XYZ file of C-alpha atoms in Angstrom:
679
model
C 9.583 4.730 -30.012
C 13.207 4.049 -30.305
C 14.710 1.419 -32.378
C 13.242 -1.906 -33.461
C 15.652 -4.839 -33.952
C 15.098 -7.404 -36.660
C 16.435 -10.568 -35.058
C 17.336 -13.512 -37.158
C 18.552 -15.610 -34.252
C 15.111 -15.964 -32.607
C 12.280 -18.325 -33.370
C 9.051 -16.175 -33.619
C 6.210 -18.437 -32.838
C 4.153 -15.359 -33.418
C 4.979 -11.692 -33.004
C 3.823 -12.222 -29.476
C 6.055 -14.897 -28.297
C 9.780 -15.525 -28.408
C 11.615 -18.652 -27.459
C 15.415 -18.424 -26.536
C 16.765 -21.842 -25.767
C 14.445 -23.410 -23.235
C 13.165 -20.224 -21.628
C 9.628 -19.708 -20.834
C 7.979 -17.768 -23.574
C 7.859 -14.039 -23.088
C 4.451 -12.589 -23.070
C 2.727 -9.445 -22.307
C -0.572 -7.971 -22.652
C -3.957 -9.209 -23.234
C -4.606 -9.516 -23.392
C -1.205 -7.571 -23.139
C 1.551 -8.757 -25.347
C 5.215 -8.361 -25.982
C 7.908 -9.580 -28.426
C 11.200 -8.042 -28.467
C 14.805 -9.117 -28.083
C 17.668 -6.622 -28.021
C 20.294 -9.235 -28.874
C 23.527 -7.609 -30.017
C 23.787 -9.628 -33.184
C 20.337 -8.353 -34.344
C 20.332 -6.136 -37.387
C 19.039 -2.680 -36.881
C 16.938 -2.559 -40.002
C 13.250 -2.768 -39.242
C 11.879 0.532 -38.137
C 15.388 1.815 -37.730
C 15.736 4.891 -35.530
C 12.480 6.635 -36.135
C 13.373 9.981 -37.524
C 9.895 10.306 -39.132
C 7.161 7.797 -39.491
C 6.684 9.026 -43.132
C 10.197 7.906 -43.974
C 9.523 4.181 -43.253
C 9.551 1.784 -46.124
C 5.836 1.373 -46.195
C 6.250 -1.878 -48.151
C 6.424 -3.569 -44.720
C 2.613 -3.245 -44.578
C 2.530 -5.691 -47.518
C 4.308 -8.390 -45.424
C 2.538 -10.096 -42.548
C 5.673 -10.878 -40.590
C 6.836 -7.307 -40.718
C 3.495 -5.905 -39.932
C 3.266 -8.216 -36.887
C 6.601 -6.941 -35.786
C 5.339 -3.371 -36.056
C 2.201 -4.251 -33.955
C 4.387 -6.036 -31.384
C 6.630 -3.055 -31.050
C 3.646 -0.895 -30.397
C 2.571 -3.330 -27.595
C 6.027 -3.132 -26.243
C 6.034 0.713 -26.115
C 2.721 0.595 -24.242
C 3.511 -2.047 -21.688
C 7.224 -2.783 -21.314
C 7.366 -0.747 -18.008
C 4.409 -2.526 -16.470
C 6.149 -4.856 -14.019
C 4.107 -4.488 -10.873
C 0.316 -4.416 -10.367
C 0.683 -1.182 -8.255
C 1.866 0.752 -11.336
C -0.581 2.463 -13.562
C -1.089 4.663 -16.636
C -0.145 3.034 -19.831
C 3.305 3.746 -21.234
C 4.427 5.449 -18.016
C 3.689 2.967 -15.228
C 4.852 4.558 -11.987
C 3.377 4.048 -8.479
C 2.423 7.589 -7.572
C -1.286 6.773 -7.788
C -1.214 3.702 -5.692
C 0.799 5.425 -3.098
C -1.957 8.014 -2.786
C -4.430 5.500 -1.576
C -4.934 3.740 1.820
C -3.356 0.593 0.421
C 0.303 1.838 0.658
C 1.700 3.718 3.725
C 5.101 5.113 4.347
C 5.444 7.129 1.189
C 4.162 10.749 1.218
C 3.998 11.701 -2.526
C 3.388 15.189 -3.986
C -0.239 14.014 -4.454
C -0.836 13.685 -0.738
C 1.631 15.988 0.848
C -0.044 18.584 2.905
C 3.024 20.672 2.828
C 2.869 21.124 -0.980
C 0.355 22.782 -3.170
C 0.786 21.972 -6.882
C -0.911 24.722 -8.976
C 1.695 26.113 -11.454
C 2.150 24.725 -14.944
C 5.717 23.741 -13.975
C 4.162 21.188 -11.613
C 1.673 19.844 -14.085
C 1.800 16.228 -15.147
C 4.075 15.399 -17.991
C 2.173 12.499 -19.256
C 0.685 14.593 -22.119
C 4.151 14.502 -23.622
C 6.742 16.850 -25.061
C 7.665 17.898 -28.604
C 7.879 15.068 -31.100
C 11.140 16.196 -32.417
C 13.438 14.392 -34.958
C 13.711 11.239 -32.868
C 10.508 11.090 -30.771
C 10.547 9.422 -27.436
C 7.958 6.864 -26.184
C 5.270 9.276 -25.116
C 1.480 9.343 -25.456
C 0.974 11.016 -28.788
C 3.848 9.134 -30.280
C 2.112 5.915 -29.344
C -1.219 7.262 -30.898
C 0.820 8.423 -33.953
C 2.116 4.873 -34.509
C -1.443 3.413 -34.215
C -2.620 6.041 -36.790
C 0.185 5.142 -39.162
C -0.773 1.520 -39.294
C -4.459 2.256 -39.728
C -3.704 4.545 -42.640
C -1.204 2.442 -44.449
C -2.712 -1.108 -44.296
C -5.811 0.205 -46.111
C -3.647 1.786 -48.871
C -2.630 -0.299 -52.005
C 0.576 -1.432 -50.203
C -1.672 -3.502 -47.809
C -3.594 -5.108 -50.618
C -1.454 -8.336 -50.358
C -2.425 -8.826 -46.751
C -5.372 -11.224 -46.293
C -8.567 -9.569 -45.075
C -8.515 -11.674 -41.894
C -5.039 -10.689 -41.032
C -5.657 -6.990 -41.975
C -8.801 -6.910 -39.628
C -6.810 -8.281 -36.787
C -3.974 -5.659 -37.288
C -6.402 -2.831 -37.362
C -8.323 -4.119 -34.445
C -5.285 -4.148 -32.277
C -4.344 -0.533 -33.336
C -7.837 0.656 -32.555
C -7.585 -0.999 -29.211
C -4.334 0.523 -28.344
C -5.359 3.987 -29.501
C -8.505 3.841 -27.368
C -6.383 2.695 -24.405
C -4.006 5.577 -24.801
C -6.767 8.167 -25.101
C -8.504 6.761 -22.019
C -5.472 7.200 -19.848
C -4.914 10.688 -21.232
C -8.467 11.435 -20.276
C -7.931 10.085 -16.750
C -4.871 12.084 -16.271
C -5.655 15.412 -17.911
C -9.377 15.338 -18.894
C -10.194 16.584 -22.344
C -7.252 16.344 -24.819
C -6.723 17.075 -28.559
C -8.076 14.152 -30.691
C -5.541 13.293 -33.492
C -6.627 10.459 -35.900
C -4.190 11.070 -38.701
C -0.429 11.056 -38.968
C 0.805 14.673 -38.703
C 4.232 16.089 -39.383
C 5.660 18.310 -36.669
C 5.537 21.939 -37.944
C 5.887 25.380 -36.435
C 3.891 26.895 -39.328
C 1.175 24.407 -40.262
C -2.062 25.813 -38.584
C -4.005 22.690 -39.443
C -2.236 20.664 -36.808
C -3.093 23.214 -34.006
C -5.813 21.052 -32.725
C -7.491 22.299 -29.549
C -8.509 20.400 -26.599
C -11.718 18.320 -27.095
C -14.376 18.036 -24.539
C -14.648 14.997 -22.332
C -17.630 13.820 -24.200
C -15.865 14.075 -27.514
C -12.950 12.184 -26.244
C -15.164 9.502 -24.646
C -17.090 9.183 -27.853
C -13.857 8.609 -29.744
C -12.475 5.996 -27.221
C -15.881 4.180 -27.467
C -15.750 4.242 -31.364
C -12.182 2.805 -31.134
C -13.210 0.016 -28.833
C -16.266 -0.618 -30.922
C -14.046 -0.851 -33.956
C -11.742 -3.111 -32.191
C -14.511 -5.510 -31.077
C -15.795 -5.770 -34.650
C -12.428 -6.616 -36.043
C -10.813 -8.859 -33.358
C -11.493 -12.445 -32.782
C -13.225 -13.851 -29.687
C -10.187 -16.037 -28.956
C -6.773 -16.512 -30.448
C -4.887 -19.701 -31.221
C -2.698 -20.802 -28.169
C 0.423 -19.483 -29.996
C -1.092 -16.054 -30.114
C -2.560 -16.071 -26.487
C -2.086 -12.669 -25.049
C -3.399 -10.628 -27.909
C -6.525 -8.322 -27.499
C -9.801 -9.999 -28.032
C -13.293 -8.875 -28.923
C -14.231 -9.418 -25.264
C -11.398 -7.383 -23.988
C -12.477 -4.480 -26.254
C -15.982 -4.610 -25.030
C -14.776 -4.823 -21.404
C -12.620 -1.811 -21.875
C -15.691 -0.013 -23.208
C -17.525 -0.863 -20.039
C -14.681 0.591 -17.938
C -14.608 3.842 -20.044
C -18.416 4.318 -19.869
C -18.488 3.610 -16.083
C -15.791 6.400 -15.743
C -17.757 8.682 -17.785
C -20.983 8.155 -15.728
C -19.113 8.591 -12.472
C -19.141 12.090 -10.561
C -15.879 13.158 -11.823
C -17.189 13.640 -15.310
C -20.877 13.526 -14.673
C -22.549 16.200 -12.536
C -25.874 14.399 -13.061
C -24.607 11.187 -11.683
C -27.146 11.263 -8.828
C -29.982 10.957 -11.322
C -31.031 7.231 -11.579
C -32.349 7.931 -15.104
C -29.154 9.548 -16.383
C -28.373 7.871 -19.759
C -24.727 7.391 -18.997
C -25.453 4.764 -16.299
C -27.661 2.860 -18.671
C -25.075 2.982 -21.490
C -22.306 1.704 -19.152
C -24.581 -1.087 -17.859
C -25.431 -2.066 -21.474
C -21.746 -2.139 -22.257
C -20.912 -4.276 -19.211
C -23.653 -6.750 -19.941
C -22.515 -6.916 -23.625
C -18.909 -7.689 -22.536
C -20.090 -10.246 -20.075
C -22.051 -12.065 -22.761
C -19.228 -12.032 -25.243
C -16.611 -13.037 -22.712
C -18.792 -15.833 -21.269
C -19.262 -17.165 -24.933
C -15.470 -17.106 -25.343
C -14.995 -19.255 -22.228
C -14.108 -16.467 -19.807
C -15.540 -16.393 -16.360
C -14.628 -16.355 -12.607
C -11.707 -18.651 -12.068
C -12.430 -21.508 -9.671
C -14.923 -21.915 -6.943
C -12.800 -21.550 -3.829
C -10.624 -19.000 -2.070
C -7.679 -21.324 -2.791
C -8.509 -21.095 -6.533
C -8.846 -17.365 -6.166
C -5.262 -17.163 -4.690
C -3.907 -19.486 -7.391
C -5.286 -17.722 -10.426
C -2.147 -15.595 -10.961
C 0.295 -18.564 -11.089
C -1.717 -21.386 -12.624
C -2.137 -21.945 -16.256
C 1.140 -20.364 -16.838
C 1.431 -18.978 -20.459
C -1.899 -20.555 -21.305
C -5.591 -19.431 -21.337
C -6.892 -18.336 -17.928
C -10.648 -17.796 -17.908
C -10.399 -14.901 -15.345
C -7.973 -12.911 -17.536
C -9.266 -10.319 -19.780
C -6.079 -8.347 -20.069
C -3.010 -9.853 -18.565
C 0.604 -8.801 -18.620
C 2.568 -12.001 -18.977
C 6.184 -12.057 -17.781
C 9.152 -14.445 -17.983
C 11.105 -16.237 -15.338
C 14.102 -16.456 -17.613
C 17.450 -14.891 -16.482
C 18.597 -14.411 -20.110
C 20.947 -11.520 -20.599
C 18.621 -9.296 -22.732
C 15.234 -9.034 -24.341
C 13.557 -10.478 -21.204
C 10.668 -8.891 -19.149
C 10.510 -10.117 -15.569
C 8.158 -9.238 -12.670
C 9.229 -7.053 -9.884
C 6.271 -8.093 -7.658
C 7.556 -11.234 -6.014
C 10.786 -9.641 -4.847
C 8.835 -6.585 -3.526
C 6.310 -8.537 -1.378
C 8.711 -11.194 0.104
C 10.217 -10.449 3.441
C 13.862 -10.410 4.344
C 14.110 -13.867 5.474
C 12.858 -15.071 2.157
C 15.507 -12.935 0.426
C 12.832 -10.436 -0.630
C 12.968 -6.646 -0.614
C 11.269 -6.552 2.860
C 7.661 -6.702 1.926
C 4.830 -4.193 1.838
C 3.663 -3.480 5.380
C -0.098 -3.507 5.417
C -1.547 -0.354 7.017
C -3.977 -0.997 9.874
C -6.628 0.526 7.684
C -6.249 -2.221 5.218
C -6.136 -4.954 7.811
C -9.294 -3.732 9.460
C -11.049 -3.435 6.078
C -11.869 -6.883 5.022
C -15.206 -8.540 6.046
C -15.664 -11.189 8.589
C -16.078 -14.879 7.595
C -19.834 -14.374 7.125
C -19.374 -11.413 4.870
C -20.475 -8.722 7.398
C -18.373 -5.669 8.130
C -15.596 -5.850 10.689
C -17.007 -3.772 13.531
C -16.880 -4.272 17.268
C -20.596 -4.897 17.190
C -20.077 -7.675 14.809
C -17.469 -9.157 17.118
C -14.277 -7.882 15.391
C -11.074 -7.434 17.478
C -8.482 -5.423 15.649
C -5.611 -6.751 17.878
C -6.613 -10.285 16.917
C -7.352 -9.404 13.398
C -6.546 -12.833 12.044
C -9.580 -14.487 13.490
C -12.781 -15.149 11.595
C -12.095 -13.152 8.415
C -13.197 -13.269 4.929
C -11.422 -16.092 3.061
C -9.701 -13.561 0.783
C -8.022 -11.928 3.790
C -5.879 -15.024 4.327
C -4.752 -14.893 0.633
C -4.126 -11.087 0.495
C -1.964 -10.834 3.624
C 0.656 -12.915 5.308
C 0.906 -12.353 9.060
C 2.886 -13.625 11.951
C 2.555 -17.396 12.315
C 1.231 -17.905 8.718
C 2.512 -20.432 6.322
C 3.927 -18.653 3.236
C 5.664 -21.236 1.136
C 8.395 -20.894 -1.576
C 9.902 -23.417 -3.826
C 12.849 -23.946 -1.527
C 10.812 -23.845 1.699
C 7.412 -25.463 1.182
C 6.448 -25.155 4.920
C 8.008 -21.714 5.507
C 6.155 -19.783 8.328
C 6.690 -16.020 8.442
C 7.084 -14.178 11.764
C 6.624 -10.360 12.081
C 7.221 -9.242 15.744
C 9.941 -7.519 17.673
C 11.379 -7.435 21.202
C 13.071 -4.835 23.405
C 16.213 -6.137 25.122
C 18.812 -4.737 27.676
C 19.691 -1.196 26.937
C 16.516 -0.458 25.169
C 17.697 -2.114 21.985
C 15.367 -3.546 19.408
C 15.546 -6.768 17.508
C 13.152 -8.251 14.919
C 12.059 -11.811 14.266
C 14.040 -13.356 11.467
C 15.213 -9.826 10.855
C 11.950 -8.850 9.199
C 11.829 -5.169 10.094
C 8.351 -4.406 8.890
C 6.094 -1.897 10.561
C 2.963 -4.018 10.617
C 2.106 -7.556 11.857
C 0.960 -8.328 8.295
C 2.406 -7.834 4.890
C 0.898 -8.159 1.510
C 1.050 -11.648 -0.155
C -1.551 -11.348 -2.751
C -0.511 -12.613 -6.313
C 2.330 -14.538 -4.803
C 3.681 -17.674 -6.412
C 3.941 -20.362 -3.764
C 6.197 -22.429 -5.975
C 8.405 -19.541 -6.934
C 12.078 -19.506 -6.037
C 13.062 -17.640 -2.904
C 16.584 -17.308 -4.079
C 17.757 -13.727 -4.805
C 18.320 -14.737 -8.430
C 14.879 -16.474 -8.455
C 12.985 -13.439 -7.129
C 14.718 -11.038 -9.440
C 13.692 -13.033 -12.391
C 10.107 -13.827 -11.354
C 7.610 -14.549 -13.961
C 4.458 -13.669 -11.843
C 1.963 -12.354 -14.269
C -0.165 -9.161 -13.710
C -3.877 -9.232 -14.363
C -4.694 -5.633 -15.671
C -8.334 -6.530 -16.203
C -10.091 -9.576 -14.914
C -13.662 -10.911 -15.050
C -14.318 -10.020 -11.443
C -13.743 -6.383 -12.218
C -16.343 -6.567 -15.009
C -18.949 -8.044 -12.659
C -18.267 -5.272 -10.212
C -18.649 -2.653 -12.951
C -22.042 -4.135 -13.734
C -23.035 -4.140 -10.088
C -22.130 -0.466 -9.729
C -24.183 0.474 -12.751
C -27.218 -1.380 -11.337
C -26.719 0.290 -7.970
C -26.549 3.809 -9.508
C -29.684 3.093 -11.371
C -31.525 2.220 -8.225
C -31.690 -1.516 -8.992
C -30.470 -2.641 -5.723
C -31.541 -6.352 -6.137
C -29.389 -6.783 -9.334
C -26.449 -4.926 -7.741
C -26.561 -7.310 -4.778
C -26.953 -10.339 -7.101
C -23.682 -9.435 -8.965
C -21.788 -8.653 -5.715
C -22.944 -12.073 -4.542
C -21.264 -13.805 -7.509
C -18.004 -12.356 -6.347
C -18.402 -13.542 -2.755
C -19.823 -16.950 -3.636
C -16.704 -17.763 -5.723
C -14.503 -17.455 -2.490
C -16.800 -19.400 -0.241
C -18.586 -16.857 1.837
C -21.841 -18.257 3.029
C -25.012 -17.330 1.085
C -26.985 -16.186 4.163
C -28.087 -12.611 4.277
C -27.029 -12.188 0.569
C -23.449 -13.260 1.347
C -23.233 -10.945 4.349
C -24.186 -7.852 2.149
C -27.667 -7.771 3.424
C -30.170 -5.402 1.700
C -28.823 -1.928 1.166
C -31.219 0.743 2.357
C -31.046 2.866 -0.772
C -28.988 3.309 -3.949
C -26.253 5.263 -2.046
C -25.723 2.370 0.206
C -25.742 -0.024 -2.835
C -23.099 2.121 -4.552
C -21.056 2.110 -1.388
C -21.284 -1.696 -1.069
C -19.944 -1.944 -4.646
C -17.019 0.329 -3.958
C -16.365 -1.561 -0.697
C -16.209 -4.838 -2.598
C -13.857 -3.373 -5.080
C -11.459 -2.401 -2.255
C -11.511 -5.965 -1.006
C -11.579 -7.949 -4.279
C -9.160 -5.691 -6.260
C -6.837 -4.746 -3.347
C -3.226 -4.117 -4.495
C -4.107 -4.494 -8.157
C -3.621 -0.863 -9.067
C -7.364 0.032 -9.239
C -8.160 1.817 -5.993
C -6.869 5.278 -7.007
C -9.110 5.296 -10.045
C -12.129 4.654 -7.913
C -11.270 7.425 -5.483
C -10.637 9.679 -8.398
C -13.837 9.102 -10.405
C -16.009 9.218 -7.218
C -13.997 12.191 -5.849
C -13.573 10.508 -2.398
C -10.666 12.537 -1.080
C -12.770 15.305 0.249
C -16.338 16.713 0.204
C -16.800 20.068 -1.359
C -19.054 21.746 -3.902
C -16.928 20.651 -6.750
C -17.320 16.920 -5.764
C -20.989 17.040 -5.230
C -20.421 15.871 -1.651
C -20.110 12.273 -2.764
C -18.634 11.141 0.532
C -21.632 12.343 2.504
C -24.040 10.754 0.129
C -22.381 7.528 0.125
C -21.640 7.461 3.718
C -17.793 7.015 3.410
C -15.079 8.850 5.258
C -13.046 11.167 2.975
C -9.512 10.073 2.645
C -8.155 13.574 3.284
C -7.365 14.107 6.904
C -6.644 10.430 7.439
C -3.238 8.622 7.593
C -1.998 5.184 7.014
C -0.945 3.599 10.359
C 1.553 0.881 11.215
C 1.891 -1.038 14.468
C 4.059 -3.571 15.980
C 3.515 -6.942 17.523
C 5.961 -6.756 20.459
C 7.126 -9.270 23.045
C 5.454 -8.349 26.286
C 8.557 -8.070 28.551
C 12.109 -6.913 28.081
C 14.187 -9.786 26.750
C 17.668 -10.678 28.107
C 19.468 -10.360 24.841
C 19.102 -10.078 20.994
C 18.331 -13.823 20.938
C 14.595 -14.425 19.974
C 12.811 -15.023 23.223
C 9.833 -16.587 21.381
C 11.603 -19.323 19.416
C 10.269 -22.040 21.611
C 6.832 -20.525 22.035
C 6.176 -20.303 18.285
C 7.270 -23.893 17.690
C 4.560 -25.890 15.811
C 2.534 -22.843 14.923
C 1.585 -22.690 11.297
C -1.523 -21.026 10.026
C -2.376 -22.589 6.684
C -5.816 -21.640 5.052
C -5.642 -24.779 3.081
C -5.345 -27.058 6.224
C -8.316 -29.076 7.371
C -7.704 -27.901 10.895
C -7.376 -24.198 9.945
C -9.697 -23.028 12.820
C -7.501 -24.890 15.287
C -4.421 -23.326 13.929
C -5.950 -19.819 14.207
C -6.814 -20.518 17.977
C -3.230 -21.723 18.441
C -1.996 -18.411 17.132
C -4.420 -16.547 19.394
C -2.983 -18.416 22.377
C 0.581 -17.487 21.320
C -0.572 -13.880 20.927
C -2.449 -13.714 24.356
C 0.504 -15.209 26.144
C 3.264 -13.274 24.525
C 2.390 -10.286 22.510
C 1.350 -6.679 22.977
C 0.404 -4.234 20.274
C 2.379 -1.080 20.092
C 2.422 1.983 17.764
C 5.247 2.433 15.403
C 8.388 4.483 16.604
C 7.556 7.051 14.014
C 4.292 7.457 12.002
C 3.948 5.295 8.910
C 3.056 8.537 7.093
C 5.565 11.155 8.068
C 7.684 13.851 6.740
C 11.131 14.002 8.399
C 9.611 11.965 11.255
C 6.644 14.332 11.816
C 3.201 12.756 11.271
C 1.157 13.967 8.379
C -2.277 13.336 7.072
C -3.268 12.887 3.433
C -4.189 16.096 1.705
C -5.155 15.488 -1.914
C -6.176 18.769 -3.401
C -9.200 19.201 -5.778
C -7.136 20.180 -8.746
C -5.193 16.938 -8.624
C -8.085 14.912 -9.837
C -7.185 16.006 -13.259
C -3.654 17.261 -13.654
C -2.811 20.473 -15.638
C -0.511 20.502 -18.691
C 3.206 21.362 -18.088
C 4.942 24.516 -19.026
C 6.688 22.787 -21.851
C 3.532 21.640 -23.398
C 1.875 24.974 -23.115
C 4.911 26.965 -24.463
C 5.217 24.581 -27.477
C 1.494 24.691 -28.079
C 0.229 28.058 -27.124
C -3.241 27.450 -28.488
C -3.919 24.722 -25.811
C -5.849 25.921 -22.768
C -4.862 25.022 -19.222
C -7.086 23.259 -16.765
C -9.299 25.051 -14.258
C -7.434 25.093 -10.944
C -4.101 25.292 -12.545
C -2.026 28.254 -13.810
C -1.017 28.601 -17.368
C 2.457 29.303 -18.826
C 2.231 32.984 -18.045
C 0.835 32.420 -14.485
C -2.823 33.247 -15.189
C -5.670 31.020 -13.966
C -6.509 28.125 -16.407
C -9.839 28.342 -18.092
C -10.364 24.836 -19.581
C -13.074 22.789 -17.848
C -11.289 19.376 -17.992
C -14.220 17.669 -16.476
C -16.808 18.551 -19.219
């Protein structure tokens, strides 16, 4: 956990929020939450250099301020690295999993590399952790240990001076955090040891040699933690405490956990509409919906414009869509500040960004048409003129050539993403935007955010880790799996109605032929609604959609989806039709006056103007080298079955020889693992 600094120079509105001069309040978590400053004048006296939790001065749990500081440090350890929506796995937060989906091309990770086969323990996932040691690092079981410590101490005599209300809130947050950590351990490794008491590291104490629990045992413990959190946490917090976990957030997390438990990865009986897991997941989702609605949560707004704005409106204040939100600061103070990396990542070079995220063709071609139907040739879709007649969310998820993409300094800024060949077979790019797609990701952008290098570096764009729309999608999927197609379509319709898709033909969804088609419709809607929010990998994982084989139950075939293995993310260029005379942009005059703004009253006319520009000047070309390549050679995705749940590392197995290795992975000695991590 590191060191906690007791800072007298700061004004703590609550543990959650810090004010330094006139800066925006720092917030994290959800809601996610954060309060820490590493100011040099702070005294290193509170939770000083954790040598052993048992050596803390436990009298801190008789003081509300110190207890709050302890809780906020736990939040910090969980979420401080969470600075982009593409990151996942609490406490770790890297992009490996998002890079293994169709959303992000150009990065071939070990997860998808067909030239690598990870099977030995040395290649296992290190998320499980390492030895606690004398000064434990911020790893999964350290975070669990810190939750256990609070839960033990506040109920001892030292905590008798705390009010019952405060004590309940403290325990509720610890239960929530512990459940959250075990859930991600489950998703990474499968069944893991369940530790509910503070233990001292020992090489001789056999009582702490806890074996790996089954998936069912781990899920039951996670559900118990979220149930306890829901019973202890308030429905809402005062505005000064906005960001802390709520009762509704705990119930929503229970819904997510039980949906995962009901899915094929952990449920070989998933195809049975009467399987009790689907009903339990549905009940949890409906209970969360009821609680959150009563607390004022719901879908934000009634238009696509509202949908796009939800990440930047109500800054630092209640947002009804947010169930868990990572709130970040736009301050450039020297220390103790958590800024977002998203805005700089997605902005193109001309906007002083990092260059943008080139949207693979597969993502551009994914989104429905304006009437909600699938983008097929039969339905009139033209992939070359992809910008015509699309789902309103398309124009808020991507920025493409000719689109208005405002910033604080350039409110009418239009982005251009094309190239031309000039004398000598040289290449130049419009506005020096060297992207490999005619569209880049713009979702969750702040149209009033600064486009200066400094402004982008200190962006305060928030991250919605869990929002109300996902909860509705969870409920829809449970109905579909139970064979209740009508209710599944009703819940999907709520998602589409909010962004203005016409109601005809059930918002373009139609009537799925059977439960499999209904499940596929739910997964499709998740791909669109939750695109680039760090959720896609978990859907691919729990439905085992990388390939069909005996271990997956052939889910791809049953749902009628193409396995991701064997496919690739593809880029393409918009290119000027003829060879230009020089490096000077040959289309400067032709593009004058074009500005595609989905908020404009003449939006349809603007799209047609762009079509004319395209028809007169542009051809579509493949990229010079494949978007997915290794040393310039094209490769296809190859995610191997044993990657769904990663094995433990050699370090973990050598230090804990009683722990079994996952099936599909070799143990410390090189023998085949024997632990069924899916059951």
